[in-house]
Structures are given as C-alpha cells and as structure tokens.
Coordinates of C-alpha atoms in Angstrom, one line a residue:
M513 CA -179.2 82.7 91.5
V514 CA -176.7 82.0 88.8
L515 CA -174.0 84.5 88.1
V516 CA -173.2 84.8 84.5
V517 CA -169.7 86.4 83.9
A518 CA -168.8 87.7 80.5
P519 CA -165.4 86.9 79.1
F520 CA -162.6 89.3 80.0
P521 CA -162.8 91.9 77.2
G522 CA -159.2 93.2 77.6
L523 CA -157.9 96.3 79.2
A524 CA -159.9 99.6 79.1
P525 CA -158.3 101.9 76.6
D526 CA -156.6 104.2 79.2
L527 CA -155.1 101.2 81.0
D528 CA -154.0 99.7 77.7
R529 CA -152.2 102.9 76.9
T530 CA -150.6 103.0 80.4
L531 CA -149.3 99.5 80.1
R532 CA -148.0 99.9 76.6
D533 CA -146.2 103.1 77.8
A534 CA -144.7 101.2 80.8
V535 CA -143.4 98.4 78.5
R536 CA -141.7 101.0 76.4
R537 CA -140.2 102.9 79.3
V538 CA -139.0 100.1 81.6
G539 CA -135.5 99.7 80.2
L540 CA -133.9 97.3 82.6
L541 CA -131.0 96.3 80.5
G542 CA -130.1 99.9 79.8
A543 CA -130.3 100.7 83.5
V544 CA -127.9 97.9 84.5
T545 CA -125.3 98.8 81.9
P546 CA -122.4 100.7 83.5
L547 CA -121.7 104.2 82.0
N548 CA -118.0 103.4 82.2
R549 CA -118.1 99.7 81.1
A550 CA -115.7 100.1 78.2
E551 CA -113.0 101.9 80.3
E552 CA -113.4 99.4 83.1
H553 CA -113.1 96.5 80.7
E554 CA -109.7 97.9 79.4
R555 CA -108.5 98.4 83.0
L556 CA -109.6 95.0 84.2
A557 CA -108.0 93.3 81.1
L558 CA -104.6 94.8 82.0
V559 CA -105.0 93.8 85.7
F560 CA -105.9 90.2 84.9
A561 CA -103.3 89.9 82.2
R562 CA -100.7 90.6 84.9
G563 CA -102.0 87.7 86.9
E564 CA -103.7 90.0 89.4
R565 CA -107.3 90.5 90.4
S566 CA -109.7 93.5 90.8
L567 CA -113.3 94.3 91.2
P568 CA -114.9 96.7 88.7
S569 CA -115.6 100.3 89.7
W570 CA -118.8 100.8 87.7
R571 CA -120.9 103.9 87.6
Y572 CA -124.6 103.9 86.7
T573 CA -127.3 106.3 85.6
R574 CA -129.9 106.9 88.3
A575 CA -133.4 106.7 86.7
D576 CA -136.4 108.3 88.3
V577 CA -139.1 105.7 88.0
A578 CA -141.6 107.0 90.5
S579 CA -144.2 107.8 87.9
L580 CA -143.8 104.4 86.3
R581 CA -144.3 102.7 89.7
A582 CA -147.5 104.7 90.3
S583 CA -148.8 103.9 86.8
L584 CA -148.3 100.2 87.2
S585 CA -149.9 100.3 90.6
R586 CA -153.0 101.8 89.0
V587 CA -153.1 99.1 86.4
D588 CA -152.7 96.4 89.0
A589 CA -155.5 97.8 91.1
A590 CA -157.8 97.9 88.2
L591 CA -157.0 94.3 87.2
A592 CA -157.4 93.1 90.8
A593 CA -161.0 94.3 90.6
T594 CA -161.7 92.0 87.6
V595 CA -163.1 88.5 87.9
R596 CA -160.6 86.2 89.6
E597 CA -159.3 83.2 87.7
E598 CA -160.1 84.7 84.3
P599 CA -157.1 83.5 82.3
L600 CA -156.5 86.5 80.1
A601 CA -156.9 88.9 83.1
E602 CA -154.4 86.8 85.0
L603 CA -151.9 87.1 82.2
Y604 CA -152.3 90.9 82.1
R605 CA -151.8 91.0 85.9
A606 CA -148.8 88.8 85.9
R607 CA -147.2 91.0 83.2
T608 CA -147.9 94.1 85.2
D609 CA -146.4 92.5 88.3
E610 CA -143.3 91.6 86.3
L611 CA -142.9 95.2 85.0
A612 CA -143.2 96.4 88.6
Q613 CA -140.5 93.9 89.6
E614 CA -138.2 95.3 86.9
V615 CA -138.9 98.9 88.1
A616 CA -137.9 97.9 91.6
L617 CA -134.7 96.4 90.1
I618 CA -133.9 99.7 88.3
E619 CA -134.3 101.5 91.6
A620 CA -131.9 99.1 93.3
V621 CA -129.1 99.2 90.7
G622 CA -125.7 99.5 92.3
R623 CA -127.1 99.1 95.8
P624 CA -127.1 96.3 98.4
G625 CA -129.7 93.7 97.8
F626 CA -129.8 94.1 94.0
G627 CA -128.7 90.5 93.4
E628 CA -131.3 89.1 95.6
R629 CA -134.0 91.0 93.8
A630 CA -132.6 89.9 90.4
A631 CA -132.7 86.3 91.4
L632 CA -136.4 86.6 92.0
R633 CA -136.9 88.1 88.5
F634 CA -134.5 85.6 86.8
P635 CA -134.9 82.4 88.9
S636 CA -133.2 79.1 88.1
D637 CA -134.6 75.6 88.4
G638 CA -131.0 74.4 88.9
V639 CA -131.5 71.3 86.7
A640 CA -132.3 71.7 83.0
G641 CA -129.9 74.6 82.5
A642 CA -127.1 72.9 84.4
K643 CA -127.5 69.7 82.3
L644 CA -127.4 71.7 79.0
A645 CA -124.4 73.7 80.2
A646 CA -122.5 70.5 81.0
S647 CA -123.3 69.0 77.6
L648 CA -122.1 72.2 75.8
A649 CA -119.0 72.9 77.8
D650 CA -116.7 70.8 75.7
E651 CA -118.3 71.3 72.3
R652 CA -115.3 71.4 69.9
S653 CA -116.9 71.4 66.4
D654 CA -115.6 74.9 65.9
E655 CA -116.5 77.2 63.1
T656 CA -113.7 78.9 61.2
S657 CA -111.8 80.7 63.9
E658 CA -110.5 83.6 61.9
P659 CA -112.7 86.8 61.8
T660 CA -113.6 87.8 58.3
C661 CA -116.0 90.7 58.8
T662 CA -116.9 93.5 61.1
S663 CA -119.9 94.2 63.3
D664 CA -120.5 97.7 62.1
G665 CA -118.9 98.2 58.7
D666 CA -120.4 99.2 55.5
E667 CA -119.4 96.1 53.6
P668 CA -122.2 93.7 52.7
A669 CA -120.8 90.9 54.9
S670 CA -120.8 93.0 58.1
L671 CA -123.4 92.2 60.8
A672 CA -125.0 95.6 60.5
S673 CA -125.4 95.2 56.7
R674 CA -126.8 91.7 57.0
L675 CA -129.3 92.9 59.6
R676 CA -130.4 95.9 57.4
A677 CA -130.9 93.6 54.5
A678 CA -133.0 91.1 56.5
I679 CA -135.1 93.9 57.9
G680 CA -135.7 95.2 54.4
A681 CA -136.6 91.8 53.1
H682 CA -139.2 91.3 55.8
R683 CA -140.5 94.9 55.4
M684 CA -140.3 95.6 59.1
A685 CA -140.4 99.0 60.7
F686 CA -137.0 98.4 62.4
R687 CA -133.7 100.3 62.2
V688 CA -130.2 99.2 62.9
E689 CA -128.4 101.5 65.4
L690 CA -124.6 101.2 66.2
R691 CA -124.0 101.4 69.9
E692 CA -120.7 102.1 71.7
G693 CA -120.1 100.0 74.8
L694 CA -122.9 97.5 74.0
L695 CA -122.1 94.3 76.0
P696 CA -123.7 91.7 73.6
L697 CA -122.8 91.7 69.9
A698 CA -126.4 92.7 69.1
A699 CA -129.7 93.3 70.9
T700 CA -133.2 93.8 69.7
G701 CA -135.5 96.4 71.2
D702 CA -138.7 98.3 70.3
G703 CA -138.2 99.0 66.6
V704 CA -134.5 98.8 66.8
V705 CA -131.6 96.3 66.5
L706 CA -128.6 97.6 68.4
V707 CA -125.1 96.5 67.1
A708 CA -121.9 96.7 69.0
V709 CA -119.2 98.9 67.5
G710 CA -115.7 97.8 66.5
R711 CA -116.1 94.0 66.8
R712 CA -114.5 91.5 64.5
L713 CA -116.4 88.2 63.9
T714 CA -116.5 85.2 61.8
D715 CA -118.9 84.7 58.9
E716 CA -120.7 82.1 60.9
A717 CA -121.1 84.4 63.9
A718 CA -122.5 87.1 61.6
R719 CA -125.0 84.7 60.1
R720 CA -126.0 83.2 63.4
T721 CA -126.5 86.6 65.1
T722 CA -128.6 87.8 62.1
L723 CA -130.8 84.7 62.5
H724 CA -131.1 85.1 66.3
E725 CA -132.0 88.8 66.2
I726 CA -134.3 88.8 63.2
E727 CA -136.1 85.4 63.3
G728 CA -135.9 85.1 67.1
H729 CA -136.7 88.6 68.2
A730 CA -137.5 91.2 65.5
L731 CA -140.0 89.2 63.5
P732 CA -142.0 88.1 66.7
R733 CA -142.1 91.8 67.7
H734 CA -143.2 92.7 64.2
R735 CA -146.0 90.1 64.2
A736 CA -147.1 91.2 67.7
S737 CA -147.5 94.8 66.6
K738 CA -150.2 93.6 64.1
A739 CA -152.0 91.2 66.5
S740 CA -155.5 92.1 67.6
L741 CA -154.8 90.8 71.1
A742 CA -152.8 93.4 73.0
L743 CA -150.9 90.8 75.1
F744 CA -148.8 89.8 72.1
A745 CA -147.4 93.3 71.9
L746 CA -147.3 93.8 75.7
G747 CA -145.6 90.4 76.2
T748 CA -146.4 88.0 79.0
A749 CA -144.6 87.4 82.2
H750 CA -141.3 85.6 81.4
G751 CA -142.2 85.9 77.7
A752 CA -138.9 87.7 77.1
D753 CA -137.0 84.9 78.8
D754 CA -138.7 82.1 76.8
Q755 CA -138.2 84.1 73.6
E756 CA -134.4 83.8 74.2
G757 CA -135.0 80.0 74.4
Y758 CA -136.9 80.1 71.1
A759 CA -134.1 82.1 69.5
L760 CA -131.6 79.5 70.7
L761 CA -133.8 76.7 69.3
L762 CA -133.7 78.4 65.9
E763 CA -129.9 78.5 66.2
R764 CA -129.8 74.8 67.0
R765 CA -132.0 73.9 64.1
A766 CA -129.7 75.9 61.8
G767 CA -126.6 74.1 63.1
F768 CA -125.2 77.1 64.8
L769 CA -125.3 75.9 68.4
R770 CA -121.8 74.5 68.4
G771 CA -118.2 75.3 68.9
A772 CA -117.4 78.6 70.5
R773 CA -121.1 79.6 70.7
A774 CA -122.0 76.5 72.6
R775 CA -119.0 76.9 75.0
E776 CA -119.9 80.6 75.6
L777 CA -123.5 79.8 76.5
S778 CA -122.3 77.1 78.9
A779 CA -119.8 79.5 80.5
R780 CA -122.5 82.2 80.9
H781 CA -124.8 79.8 82.7
R782 CA -122.0 78.5 85.0
A783 CA -121.0 82.1 85.7
V784 CA -124.4 82.9 87.2
V785 CA -124.3 79.7 89.2
T786 CA -120.9 80.6 90.5
M787 CA -122.0 84.2 91.3
R788 CA -125.1 83.0 93.2
G789 CA -123.0 80.6 95.1
G790 CA -121.2 83.6 96.7
A791 CA -118.3 84.4 94.3
D792 CA -117.4 88.0 93.6
F793 CA -116.5 89.4 90.1
A794 CA -112.8 88.6 90.4
E795 CA -113.4 85.1 91.7
C796 CA -115.9 84.4 88.9
T797 CA -113.5 85.8 86.2
T798 CA -110.7 83.6 87.5
A799 CA -113.0 80.5 87.4
L800 CA -113.9 81.3 83.8
L801 CA -110.2 81.7 82.9
E802 CA -109.3 78.4 84.6
S803 CA -112.1 76.6 82.7
G804 CA -110.6 77.7 79.4
S805 CA -112.3 81.0 78.5
P806 CA -109.9 83.6 76.8
L807 CA -109.4 86.7 78.9
N808 CA -111.5 89.0 76.9
D809 CA -114.4 86.5 76.8
A810 CA -114.1 85.8 80.5
L811 CA -114.3 89.5 81.4
R812 CA -117.2 90.0 79.0
I813 CA -119.1 87.1 80.5
A814 CA -118.5 88.3 84.1
E815 CA -119.6 91.8 83.1
R816 CA -122.9 90.5 81.7
T817 CA -123.3 88.3 84.9
Y818 CA -122.6 91.0 87.5
R819 CA -124.0 94.1 85.7
G820 CA -126.3 96.1 87.9
G821 CA -124.3 95.3 91.0
D822 CA -120.9 96.5 92.4
G823 CA -119.0 93.3 91.6
K824 CA -118.9 92.3 95.3
G825 CA -122.4 91.0 95.6
A826 CA -124.5 89.4 92.9
G827 CA -125.6 91.2 89.7
L828 CA -128.4 90.7 87.3
G829 CA -127.7 87.1 86.4
R830 CA -130.1 87.1 83.4
E831 CA -127.9 84.7 81.5
V832 CA -129.2 81.9 83.6
V833 CA -132.5 82.0 81.7
Y834 CA -131.1 81.2 78.2
L835 CA -130.4 77.5 78.5
E836 CA -133.3 76.8 80.8
A837 CA -135.6 78.5 78.4
L838 CA -134.1 76.5 75.5
A839 CA -134.9 73.3 77.4
R840 CA -138.5 74.5 78.1
V841 CA -139.2 75.6 74.6
E842 CA -137.6 72.6 72.9
A843 CA -139.6 70.2 75.1
R844 CA -142.9 72.0 74.6
L845 CA -142.6 72.2 70.8
A846 CA -141.6 68.5 70.6
A847 CA -144.8 67.6 72.4
H848 CA -147.0 70.4 70.9
P849 CA -145.6 71.6 67.5
E850 CA -148.8 73.5 66.9
D851 CA -147.7 76.0 69.6
E852 CA -144.8 77.4 67.5
P853 CA -146.9 80.0 65.7
I854 CA -147.9 81.4 69.1
L855 CA -144.3 81.5 70.4
A856 CA -143.2 83.2 67.1
S857 CA -145.8 86.0 67.5
G858 CA -144.5 87.9 70.4
Q859 CA -142.7 87.7 73.7
V860 CA -144.8 84.8 74.9
S861 CA -143.9 82.4 77.7
I862 CA -144.5 78.7 77.6
D863 CA -147.0 79.0 80.5
A864 CA -149.1 81.5 78.5
V865 CA -149.2 79.7 75.2
T866 CA -152.4 77.6 75.7
T867 CA -154.4 80.6 77.0
L868 CA -153.3 82.8 74.1
R869 CA -153.9 80.2 71.5
R870 CA -157.5 79.7 72.8
A871 CA -158.0 83.4 72.9
R872 CA -156.8 83.8 69.3
E873 CA -158.8 80.9 68.0
G874 CA -161.9 82.1 69.9

C-alpha cells in the first residue's frame, strides 16, 4: 500500500490567528528593558566618572504570559500531529518553539538563570562573529565627529523626520513614535519605528540609521504583510537575527560600516563574550572603557548586553547575533544572490530561505 501525502496546506485559520496574535504579543525586548534605565544610567555615569564601580539596580515590569504559553502549546500540539519532515510544517513548528522560548525568557527576567536561557535563544558559534569583531575593532575611517542633527526634532534633517519621509515615500503603514529611555537610537516593530528622545547625532549616523530601519526592517515587514504565505509575516526561527545581518549588509554596501559604527558593533560583540565568560556589569563596563569606548558608550553597550538580568549574572546578550548574522548573510548571498528577494521579504533566516523560495515558486 502506497501512502500519498498531500503538501502541507498551512495552518488552520484558528491556529494561524493564534500564532499571529502570539507574534504580536511576545514583546521580549520591551520586557527586558528596565523601567528605571535612564535614572540608573545617570547614576552609573557619575559612579564610573569618579573611577568607582557599581552594578545597576534595575526594576522590571512583570508580564503575565500564562495565556500566551497555553496558546503556543496548542499550536505546537497541532503541528506535532502533522506529517513529519514536511518542510513548511517544520518551519512553523520551529517558529512556535522559538516564541515559546521567548515567553519563558520573559517569565525569567530579573531572576537567576535568565542568562543561561538567553544564551540558548541567542547562541554564538564563537568564530565568525569574533573574526569580524577583531577586524572592526580598530576601524578609524571616521565620519564627521560633530553632531549636526537631533534624533527627535522637527527639522528635516532629524532622524525622526527622515524616517517619516522614507515611510511616506514607500507608502508603508508605519508610524514614527518617539520613546523616552529607548536603548538603541531606533528600533522597528509591528507598524512602528521607535526613535530615542534627546539624542544628538551626525548626518551620517542619521542616514545610516534610516537605511538600517527602513530598508533593513520596515520594508521587509511591509512586504511580508502582503505575502500569500503566512510564514513571511510570522517570521521563521532566527529570522529576526538574520534580518539584523541583512540590515548590516545594506549598511556595508552603502559605505556606512566604518569608523565609530564599526567600533561599536565590535565592542557590543566583545561585551557579550566578556559577559558569558563570567564578568559582571561593572567588570564588563571597565573592560569597554579600557579598550577605548567613551564612558557613555561603554555604559550603553553594557546596558544592552546585561538587560533582562541583575547585572551580576548574564543578561540577554542579543548583540552577539549581529556580526555572526552579517557573516552568514554575506556568505549566503555571495554564493546565492537569487536568495536576496526572499531575505528582503520578511524576518527570514538563512536556514529557511530554500524552503520558502520553493514554496513561493511552487
């Protein structure tokens, strides 16, 4: 008897809705951002400026994610009942597992063991990223060092104004939202580009950030929202990570991966390596200062690295994926340039590209 198995048709409508809702509600980066980050940054800056050390005293919001966990368990159980080794079904299940992993991280914020869980979600191969970090550490072809515009002003040259203009030019259903206490200069989410308040930046930094957020993040999300295959909108496991690599590749092509930007990416990667080697927040900050990072930059990098934790043990460490993802994406597109339209169509990982391309072509 020959068993004929039909191709995986995609999720049932109710499961599709459940998974889309989970993607929208799992706000890991929001959950790991301390409520008092700005105040603690100011306190720590004074402490380290005196030549002293201190750990942060961060406070976090406690999110109730029990219903999310239950919803993801239902989706996973339904997918487990599908045909094994069906490529699209496996991609859905891997994404469901990743979301469940992030829910568990949200529950563990500020508690012992958070760093160990985070290292499973954001693993490092220990090779490609370290090699890139070393090559970028002494990049000295600096852009103009004097800030000429603001992050949040009304002037046409501000980052917020440039982002609004780019969103309008591409006719995307995105808004720009100014956010107090935002760690990065800007961040793209579902239908929104967040911009930090009160930052001064160079013209090159404003142009680079606009490219990174619009071409690297917002446009792929916009394209994904119009795709017939739900996985483009849902994202694949590690798709968000490799999208950071794609955004950095766009920066490199445009000549922006140099000077202060290159050195910061190198410092971020090395900070995670230092943290996962057992250093606490104060020790990591000191190492960054000794390697040449200005105090404000060293603190900001350490804050990004240790967020979600208490500063004693390891934090999120998401910054380790940036350079490793750049290496993966660059190598893949050098060998398979035809894959770029897939990577530019959503939060898609390198591992999922072939399956998604075949599904779209079929």
